Structure formats: structure tokens, C-alpha cells
XYZ file of C-alpha atoms in Angstrom:
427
model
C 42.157 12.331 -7.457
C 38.807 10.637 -6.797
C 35.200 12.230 -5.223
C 37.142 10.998 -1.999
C 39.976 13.368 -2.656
C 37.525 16.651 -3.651
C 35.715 16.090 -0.176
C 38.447 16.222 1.405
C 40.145 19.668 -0.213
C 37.276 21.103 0.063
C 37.045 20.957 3.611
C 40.674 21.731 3.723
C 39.523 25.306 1.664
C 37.260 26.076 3.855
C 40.094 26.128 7.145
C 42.364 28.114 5.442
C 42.588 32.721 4.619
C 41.811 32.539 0.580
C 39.482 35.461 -0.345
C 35.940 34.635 -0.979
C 36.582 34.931 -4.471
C 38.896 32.321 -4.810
C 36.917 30.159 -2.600
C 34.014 30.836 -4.907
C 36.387 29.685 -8.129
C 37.597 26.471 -6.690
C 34.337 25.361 -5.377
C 32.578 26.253 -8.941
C 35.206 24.673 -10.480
C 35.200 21.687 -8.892
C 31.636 21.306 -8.923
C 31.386 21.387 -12.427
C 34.055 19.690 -14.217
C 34.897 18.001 -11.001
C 38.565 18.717 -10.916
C 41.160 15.817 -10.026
C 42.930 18.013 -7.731
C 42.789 21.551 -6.153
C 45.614 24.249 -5.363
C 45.167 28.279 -5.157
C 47.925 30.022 -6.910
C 49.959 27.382 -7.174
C 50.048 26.544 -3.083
C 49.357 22.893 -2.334
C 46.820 21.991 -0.404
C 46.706 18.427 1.302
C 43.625 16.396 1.818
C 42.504 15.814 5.537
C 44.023 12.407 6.492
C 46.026 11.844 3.105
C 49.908 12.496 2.682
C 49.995 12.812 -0.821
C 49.325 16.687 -2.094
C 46.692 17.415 -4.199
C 47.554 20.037 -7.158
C 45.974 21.840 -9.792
C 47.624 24.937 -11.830
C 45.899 26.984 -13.845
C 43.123 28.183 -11.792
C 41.429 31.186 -13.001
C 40.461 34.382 -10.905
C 39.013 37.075 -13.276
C 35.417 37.567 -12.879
C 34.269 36.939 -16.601
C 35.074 33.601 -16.302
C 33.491 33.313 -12.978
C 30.418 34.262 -14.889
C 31.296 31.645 -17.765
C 31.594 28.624 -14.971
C 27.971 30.311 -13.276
C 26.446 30.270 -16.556
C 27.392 26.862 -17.511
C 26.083 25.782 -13.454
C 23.045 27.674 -14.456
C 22.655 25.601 -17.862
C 23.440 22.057 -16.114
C 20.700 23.188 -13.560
C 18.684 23.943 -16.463
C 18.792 20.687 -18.183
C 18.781 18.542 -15.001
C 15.005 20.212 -14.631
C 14.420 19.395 -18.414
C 15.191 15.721 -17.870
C 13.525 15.819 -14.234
C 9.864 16.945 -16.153
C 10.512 14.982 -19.200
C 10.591 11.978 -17.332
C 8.040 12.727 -15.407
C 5.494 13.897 -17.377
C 6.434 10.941 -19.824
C 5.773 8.540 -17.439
C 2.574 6.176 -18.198
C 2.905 5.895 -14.355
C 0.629 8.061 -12.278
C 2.848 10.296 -10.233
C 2.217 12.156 -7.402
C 4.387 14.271 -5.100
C 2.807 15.224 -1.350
C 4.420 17.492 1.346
C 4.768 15.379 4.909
C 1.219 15.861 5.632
C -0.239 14.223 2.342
C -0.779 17.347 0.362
C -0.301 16.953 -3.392
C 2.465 19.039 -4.227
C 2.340 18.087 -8.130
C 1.358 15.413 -10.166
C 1.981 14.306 -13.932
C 0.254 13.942 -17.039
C -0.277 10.564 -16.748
C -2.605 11.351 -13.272
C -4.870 14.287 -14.732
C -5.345 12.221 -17.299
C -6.204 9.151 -15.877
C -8.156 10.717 -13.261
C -10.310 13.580 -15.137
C -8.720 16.053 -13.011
C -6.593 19.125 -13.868
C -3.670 19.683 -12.231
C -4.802 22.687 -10.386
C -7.900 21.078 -9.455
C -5.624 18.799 -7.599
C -2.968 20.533 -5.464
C -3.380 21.409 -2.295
C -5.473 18.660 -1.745
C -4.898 14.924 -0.685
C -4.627 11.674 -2.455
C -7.360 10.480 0.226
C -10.019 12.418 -1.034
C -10.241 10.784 -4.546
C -9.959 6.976 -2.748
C -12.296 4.362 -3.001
C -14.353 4.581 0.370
C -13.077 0.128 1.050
C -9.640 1.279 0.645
C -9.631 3.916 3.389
C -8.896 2.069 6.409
C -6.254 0.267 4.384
C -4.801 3.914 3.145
C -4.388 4.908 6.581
C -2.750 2.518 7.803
C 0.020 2.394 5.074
C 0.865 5.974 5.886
C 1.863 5.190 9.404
C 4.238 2.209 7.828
C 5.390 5.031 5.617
C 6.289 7.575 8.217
C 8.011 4.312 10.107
C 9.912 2.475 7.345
C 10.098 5.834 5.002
C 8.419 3.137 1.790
C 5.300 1.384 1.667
C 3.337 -0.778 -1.153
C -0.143 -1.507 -1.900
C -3.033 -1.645 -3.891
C -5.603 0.466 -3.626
C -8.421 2.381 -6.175
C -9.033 5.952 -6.810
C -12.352 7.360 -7.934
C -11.499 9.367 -11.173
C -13.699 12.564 -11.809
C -16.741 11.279 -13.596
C -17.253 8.038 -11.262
C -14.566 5.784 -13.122
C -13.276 3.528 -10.503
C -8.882 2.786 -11.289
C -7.425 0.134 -9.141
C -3.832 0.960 -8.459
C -0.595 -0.189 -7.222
C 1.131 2.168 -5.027
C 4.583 2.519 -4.205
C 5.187 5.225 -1.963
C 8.820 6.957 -0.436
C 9.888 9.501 1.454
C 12.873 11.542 -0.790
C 14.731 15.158 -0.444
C 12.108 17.531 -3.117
C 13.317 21.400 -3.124
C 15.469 21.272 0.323
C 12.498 19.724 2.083
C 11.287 16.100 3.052
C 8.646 15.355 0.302
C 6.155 11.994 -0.364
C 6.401 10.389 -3.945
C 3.744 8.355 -4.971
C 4.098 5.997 -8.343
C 0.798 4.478 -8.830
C 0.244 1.841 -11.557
C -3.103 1.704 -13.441
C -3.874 -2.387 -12.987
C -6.816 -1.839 -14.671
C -6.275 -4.606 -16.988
C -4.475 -7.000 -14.847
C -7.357 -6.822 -12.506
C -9.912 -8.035 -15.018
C -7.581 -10.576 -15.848
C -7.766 -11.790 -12.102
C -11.293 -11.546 -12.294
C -11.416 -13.503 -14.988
C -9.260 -16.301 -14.086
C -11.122 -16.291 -10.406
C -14.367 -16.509 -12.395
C -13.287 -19.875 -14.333
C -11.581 -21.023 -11.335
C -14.843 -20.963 -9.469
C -16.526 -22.687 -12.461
C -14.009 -25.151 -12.460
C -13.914 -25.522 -8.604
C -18.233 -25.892 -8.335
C -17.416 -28.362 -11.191
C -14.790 -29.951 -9.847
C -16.075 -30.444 -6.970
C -19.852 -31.325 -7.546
C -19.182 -34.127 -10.445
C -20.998 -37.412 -9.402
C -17.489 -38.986 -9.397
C -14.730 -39.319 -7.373
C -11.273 -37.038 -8.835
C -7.515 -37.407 -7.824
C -5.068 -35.482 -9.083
C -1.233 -36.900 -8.513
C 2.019 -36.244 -9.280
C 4.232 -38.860 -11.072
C 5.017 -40.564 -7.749
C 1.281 -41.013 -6.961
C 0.859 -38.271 -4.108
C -2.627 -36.969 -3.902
C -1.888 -33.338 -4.966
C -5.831 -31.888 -5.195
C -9.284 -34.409 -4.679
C -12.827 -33.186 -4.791
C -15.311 -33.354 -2.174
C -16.885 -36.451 -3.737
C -14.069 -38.256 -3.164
C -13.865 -37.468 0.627
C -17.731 -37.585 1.862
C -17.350 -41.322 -0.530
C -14.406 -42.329 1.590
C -15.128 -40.628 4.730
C -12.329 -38.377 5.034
C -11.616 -35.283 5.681
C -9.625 -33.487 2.456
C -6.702 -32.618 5.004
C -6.802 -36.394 5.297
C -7.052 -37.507 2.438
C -4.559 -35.746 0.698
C -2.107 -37.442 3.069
C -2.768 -41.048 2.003
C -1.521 -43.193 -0.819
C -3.702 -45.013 -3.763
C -2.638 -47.905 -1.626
C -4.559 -46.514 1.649
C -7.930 -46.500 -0.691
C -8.116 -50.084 -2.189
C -8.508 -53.077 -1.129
C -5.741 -55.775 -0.462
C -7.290 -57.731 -3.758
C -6.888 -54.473 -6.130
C -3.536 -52.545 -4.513
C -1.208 -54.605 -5.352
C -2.445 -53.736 -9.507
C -1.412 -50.460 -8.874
C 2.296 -50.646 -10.274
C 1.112 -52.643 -13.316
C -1.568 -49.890 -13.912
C 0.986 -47.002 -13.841
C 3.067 -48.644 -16.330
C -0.159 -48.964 -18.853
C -0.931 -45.212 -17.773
C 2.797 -43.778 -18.602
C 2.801 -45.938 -21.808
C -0.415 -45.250 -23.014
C -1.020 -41.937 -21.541
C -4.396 -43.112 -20.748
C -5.978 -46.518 -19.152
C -9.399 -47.455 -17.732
C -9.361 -50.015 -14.765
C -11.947 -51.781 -12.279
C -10.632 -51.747 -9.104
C -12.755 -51.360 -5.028
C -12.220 -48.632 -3.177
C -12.157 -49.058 0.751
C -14.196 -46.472 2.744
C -12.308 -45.090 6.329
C -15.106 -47.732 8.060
C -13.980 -50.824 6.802
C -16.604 -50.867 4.582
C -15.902 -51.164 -0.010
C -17.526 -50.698 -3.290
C -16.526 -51.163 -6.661
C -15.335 -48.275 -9.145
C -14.311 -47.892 -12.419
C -10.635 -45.619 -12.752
C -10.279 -43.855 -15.800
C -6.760 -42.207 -15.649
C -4.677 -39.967 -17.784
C -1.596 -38.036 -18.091
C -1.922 -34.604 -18.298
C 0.281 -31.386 -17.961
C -0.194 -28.977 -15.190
C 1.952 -25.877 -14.871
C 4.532 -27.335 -17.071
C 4.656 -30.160 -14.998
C 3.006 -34.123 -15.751
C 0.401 -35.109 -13.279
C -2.408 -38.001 -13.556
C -5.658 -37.421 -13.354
C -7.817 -39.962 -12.015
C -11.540 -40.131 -11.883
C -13.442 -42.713 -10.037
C -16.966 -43.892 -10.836
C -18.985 -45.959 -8.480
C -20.052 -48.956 -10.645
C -21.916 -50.088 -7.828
C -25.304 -50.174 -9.353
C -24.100 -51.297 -12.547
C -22.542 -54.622 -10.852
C -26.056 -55.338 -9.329
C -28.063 -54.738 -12.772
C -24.849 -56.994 -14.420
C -25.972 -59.679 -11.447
C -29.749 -59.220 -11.909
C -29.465 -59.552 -15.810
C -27.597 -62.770 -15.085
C -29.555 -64.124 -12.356
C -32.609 -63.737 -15.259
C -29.706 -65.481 -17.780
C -29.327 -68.034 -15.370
C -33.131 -68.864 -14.607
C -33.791 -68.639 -18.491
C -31.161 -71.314 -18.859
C -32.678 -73.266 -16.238
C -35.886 -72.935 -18.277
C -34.446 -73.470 -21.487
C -32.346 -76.845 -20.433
C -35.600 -78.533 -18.887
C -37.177 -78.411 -21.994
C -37.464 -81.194 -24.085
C -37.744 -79.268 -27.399
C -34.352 -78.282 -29.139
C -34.120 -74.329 -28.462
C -31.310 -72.310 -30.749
C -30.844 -68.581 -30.636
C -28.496 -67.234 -33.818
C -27.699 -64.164 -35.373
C -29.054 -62.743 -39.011
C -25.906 -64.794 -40.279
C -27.040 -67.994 -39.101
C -23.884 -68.488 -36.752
C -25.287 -69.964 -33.361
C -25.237 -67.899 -29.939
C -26.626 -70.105 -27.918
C -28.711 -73.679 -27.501
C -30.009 -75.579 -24.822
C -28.997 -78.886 -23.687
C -31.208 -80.906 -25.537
C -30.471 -79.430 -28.805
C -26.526 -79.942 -27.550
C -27.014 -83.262 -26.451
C -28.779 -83.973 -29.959
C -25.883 -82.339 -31.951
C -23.439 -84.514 -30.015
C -21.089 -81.476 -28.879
C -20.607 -79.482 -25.739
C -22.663 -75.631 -25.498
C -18.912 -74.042 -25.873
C -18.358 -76.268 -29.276
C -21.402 -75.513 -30.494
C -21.219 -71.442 -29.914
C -19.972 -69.961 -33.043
C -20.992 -72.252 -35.492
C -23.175 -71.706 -38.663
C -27.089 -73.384 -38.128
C -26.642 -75.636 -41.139
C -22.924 -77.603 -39.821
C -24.869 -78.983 -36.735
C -28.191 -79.113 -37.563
C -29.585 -79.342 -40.843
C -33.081 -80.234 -40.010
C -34.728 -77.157 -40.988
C -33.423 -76.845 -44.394
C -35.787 -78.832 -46.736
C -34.875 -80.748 -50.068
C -34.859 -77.482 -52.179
C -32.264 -75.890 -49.544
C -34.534 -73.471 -47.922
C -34.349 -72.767 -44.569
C -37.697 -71.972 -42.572
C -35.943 -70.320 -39.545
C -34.343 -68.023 -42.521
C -37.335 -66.854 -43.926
C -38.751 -66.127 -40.529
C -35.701 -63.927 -40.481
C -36.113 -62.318 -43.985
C -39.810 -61.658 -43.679
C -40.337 -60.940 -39.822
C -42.989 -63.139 -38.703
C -42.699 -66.788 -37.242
C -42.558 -69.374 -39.527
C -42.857 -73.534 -38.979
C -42.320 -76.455 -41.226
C -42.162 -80.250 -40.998
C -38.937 -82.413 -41.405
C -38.098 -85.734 -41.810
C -34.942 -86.958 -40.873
C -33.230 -89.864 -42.717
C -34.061 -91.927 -38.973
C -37.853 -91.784 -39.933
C -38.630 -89.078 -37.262
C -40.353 -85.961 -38.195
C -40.120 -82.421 -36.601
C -41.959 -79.446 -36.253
C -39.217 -76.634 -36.821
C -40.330 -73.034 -35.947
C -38.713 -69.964 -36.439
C -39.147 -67.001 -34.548
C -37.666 -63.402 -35.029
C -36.312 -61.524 -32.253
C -36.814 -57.795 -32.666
C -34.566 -55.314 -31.052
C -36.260 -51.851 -29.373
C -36.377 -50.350 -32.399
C -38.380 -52.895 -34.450
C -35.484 -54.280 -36.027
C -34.484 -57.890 -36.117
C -31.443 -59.164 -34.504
C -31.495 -63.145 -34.533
């Protein structure tokens, strides 16, 4: 017969006439090798609500083996404690047990030692005394969920005996300890997973101030293009609010002449795994500037994501148009001149000339570009081959010769050297 069954017969024991000894025998008995079925000298006796009888045989009634089956209860007891302290004790766990008013009723190893306290020093007294004065509120309000849901969980710090402050993780329940309702408190030492948290706050604040106080613009996106995180850059540039912004699409930011490159640019981006772009961004007012997108794919908590940082190349496009506005007026310069004006590198190849030294070689500026001195113009080389405007270039300092060409006229060549900011010469 099952547990079911011995429940049952014993109830049925204790409605009928056996002598107390026998009673004492079966119940022994069946509370230590937990019998299959019960009967006193040989009677049946039938389970309440079951049909079928329940039978043993054999049950014995002298009193030395009474003592035999109380000696082996007393050795299970026995051991039960053994494994009850060994476990607890053992425990890295600090373990506390309280009486229904928060007394400490015992605690383990693990506690004394983690607290400096002995364990004498501890009972009778309560687990609120050796709390961390911010965590006292929050302690007292967990007991009254305790005494309500009979479990509660939370973390809290205790001050140890010499000042040492232990964060801990509490898990407190209500259980059955000696025939009375008793509190046991497991408390985890997070010591070390605390300073981990601190440390990983820590860098995310240095992240975050970086993150967020970069002179650029940063999107991160999933693979679909959803803003997933922008800094505050990128908002106070476009004039939204981050709650907004992280709403809108790549799309909602540029302008009609740069969106529709957006498909083309995430193909370069997943092929390449990297790509830098110009594109405009378009402010909330109506208003744009230009930007420079360097993108790449990186992984994120095991997932791909782009990230996406925007520079305002706003100031470089105006120093681009001022440098060429001065281009421009130097060419303006440079063509009214009469005098044949070529700028080449140390090599000789030609990087520019003006339109009457183009006009003279016969060619267009664009044919002429790229070309060594000597193929379109050999009036400064002399009848020995040297080459004034190379000298000028070897030596550092202007040079000028006269040269005859076979059409009877003679020119004045000079060379000049062009030195870079450091001195050195570059055409």
C-alpha cells in the first residue's frame, strides 16, 4: 500500500480497543520502515474509504524489540540533525534563523564569520541592529510583506563588527523550526557582484558623458535602420526631442536630394562593413546642413547594429568655397596675363597653365594637365639640354635665361620654386 493507504490505517488504529502497546508497535513500525500494510494479530484492518483490506503478519509485541525500533527512531533522529547542521554550517550562505518577532534564534558559520561576530554575541538579538542605517526603512517594510505573503526578497547591507560594510541578498520565509513558527533568513554576500555593478556603472557613465558630449552627431540602428540609441548632439542639431527622434527613420533626417542614397549606402555598409558618405541632414525647421556619415557594422549584445556618426562639414564646405573663390580669382589673374604662366611638380609633369601659355601650346588646359614641361614647351631647355626652370628647382632660388626660338623671337624664361610650410620645395 502507498503513504495514502498508512494514513488511512492509522486513523483506522486509533478508532478501534488495541492496547497501547500494540498501538505503540504499529505506529513505530510504520513510521520507520513505513510498512505497506497494517494488521494486529493477524485481524484486518480496512482503510477509511477503501474496500480492499490492508494486511501485515508478523507484527512483533515483546518489549525488546520495541526498544530495537525506538533505538533505531532515536538514530534516524540522530542523523537527520547531523545532516540538518552539516548543511548548515557548510553553507557559504549566511544563515540566520529568528523567532516571529525577529530574534536570532541561531545562525551559521558562514554569518559569524562574515560578520566578526560570535554566535553568542548574536542571539537574542535582531538582524536590524547590525543593518546599514539606508537600508532600514527598506528592512521594515519587507517584514510586513513577510508576515503577509510568509517570503520576501531583497537586498540590503549589514555592518560587520569592525565597520566592514557586506551588501546582501536576502531571502527570507516563514517555516515549522522545533514545533513553532520560526523566520529563516539566507543572505548572500554580493560583495563582489556589487563592485562589478559599480564598475560597469562607472564605464557606462564614461561612455554615456562621452557619448553624449562628442562634437558629432551618433545613431545607433539595427539592421532595418531603426534608431535604437542617439546622443544629445544629434537632437539639440536636429531639434528634437530624443523621445522624438528615436521614432523617425534616416529618411525623416535628409533631404529629398540625399534619401533616396540611403539603400545604395546600406549595401556598401553590409558589404564592406564600413563606408564614409556626404550626405545633408534636415533640421525639424525646415532648415539643412551638410555632414559627413561615417558608418560601420558592429556587434552589440550578440546582435549586428550600425553605428553611424555624423560630422557637420559645414565649415569645411565654406573654407572648400573660399579656397576656390581665391582659385578662381587667381585664374582670372593668371589668364589676363600676357606672359606664359606654368605651375609643375619636381618631375616636370604640368599642373596647371594659363591661357596664354595654352593658347601658345595649341591644346586645351585639360590636354595640357599631366604632361611633362619638355613635350609642349621646350623653350626653356637650351642647346646643351639644360633646363633653367630645373635648376631653379634643384638649387632653390629663381633662376631666368634667354631663348630663341627657331621663329626669331626670344624669351625671358624664369623659374621660380614654390616652397611648401616646411621649407621644402614642391613645384
Amino acid at each position: 500500500m502507498n503513504s495514502r493507504y498508512i494514513r488511512a490505517s492509522s486513523k483506522i488504529i486509533f478508532g478501534q480497543k488495541y492496547s497501547f502497546d500494540i498501538f505503540k508497535t504499529i505506529i513505530l513500525d510504520a513510521d520507520f520502515v513505513r510498512c505497506n500494510c497494517i494488521s494486529a494479530y493477524g485481524n484486518v484492518i480496512r482503510g477509511a474509504g477503501e474496500q480492499r483490506p490492508l494486511n501485515i503478519m508478523d507484527i512483533p509485541s515483546d518489549t525488546d524489540q520495541l526498544d530495537r525500533y525506538q533505538i533505531k527512531k532515536d538514530d534516524m533522529i540522530s542523523y537527520s540533525e547531523h545532516k540538518f547542521n552539516t548543511l548548515f554550517h557548510c553553507s557559504n550562505d549566511l544563515i540566520f534563523i529568528q523567532d516571529m518577532e525577529m530574534n536570532i534564534l541561531d545562525m551559521n558559520d558562514a554569518a559569524c564569520k562574515c560578520l566578526g561576530y560570535c554566535r553568542e554575541q548574536m542571539i537574542g538579538t535582531k538582524l536590524l541592529g547590525i543593518t546599514l542605517a539606508d537600508f532600514i526603512p527598506k528592512e521594515q517594510k519587507m517584514q510586513k510583506e513577510l508576515f503577509k505573503n510568509k517570503y520576501s526578497a531583497y537586498e540590503t547591507a549589514y555592518v560587520g563588527k569592525h565597520g566592514a560594510i557586506v551588501p546582501v541578498e536576502v531571502n527570507n520565509r516563514i517555516i515549522n523550526y522545533e514545533n513553532s513558527e520560526a523566520i529563516l533568513s539566507i543572505a548572500r554576500d554580493i560583495t563582489r557582484r556589487k563592485k562589478v555593478e559599480s564598475e560597469l556603472i562607472r564605464s557606462e557613465n564614461k561612455f554615456r558623458y562621452i557619448f553624449d558630449n562628442v562634437n558629432d552627431e551618433i545613431f545607433m540602428q539595427d539592421m532595418d535602420l531603426n534608431f535604437l540609441e542617439v546622443n544629445q548632439v544629434a537632437c539639440h542639431r536636429l531639434g528634437y526631442s530624443k523621445e522624438e527622434l528615436l521614432k523617425l527613420r534616416p529618411e525623416d533626417i535628409e533631404t529629398s536630394d540625399y534619401s533616396p542614397l540611403i539603400k545604395s549606402r546600406m549595401t556598401a555598409i553590409t558589404h564592406f562593413n564600413h563606408g564614409i558618405f556626404e550626405s545633408e541632414h534636415l533640421r525639424r525647421d525646415g532648415t539643412t546642413y551638410p555632414v559627413e556619415l561615417s558608418c560601420s557594422i558592429v556587434e552589440l549584445d550578440g546582435e549586428k547594429r550600425i553605428l553611424t556618426i555624423a560630422r557637420d562639414i559645414t565649415e569645411r564646405r565654406e573654407a572648400e568655397a573660399t579656397v576656390r573663390k581665391h582659385e578662381i580669382e587667381k585664374e582670372m589673374i593668371l589668364d589676363g596675363m600676357e606672359e606664359h604662366v606654368v605651375y609643375h611638380d619636381l618631375e616636370m609633369r604640368i599642373l596647371w597653365a594659363n591661357k596664354a601659355a595654352c593658347d601658345f601650346f595649341n591644346h586645351e588646359r585639360n590636354e595640357v594637365i599631366g604632361k611633362f614641361y619638355n613635350e609642349v614647351w621646350p623653350v626653356g631647355i637650351d642647346n646643351d639640354g639644360n633646363c633653367s626652370i630645373m635648376q631653379a628647382n634643384i638649387e632653390g632660388f629663381s633662376r631666368e635665361v634667354e631663348r630663341t626660338t627657331p621663329d626669331g623671337r626670344i624669351w625671358s624664361v624664369k623659374g621660380y620654386p614654390l616652397k611648401g610650410p616646411r621649407g621644402d620645395i614642391t613645384g
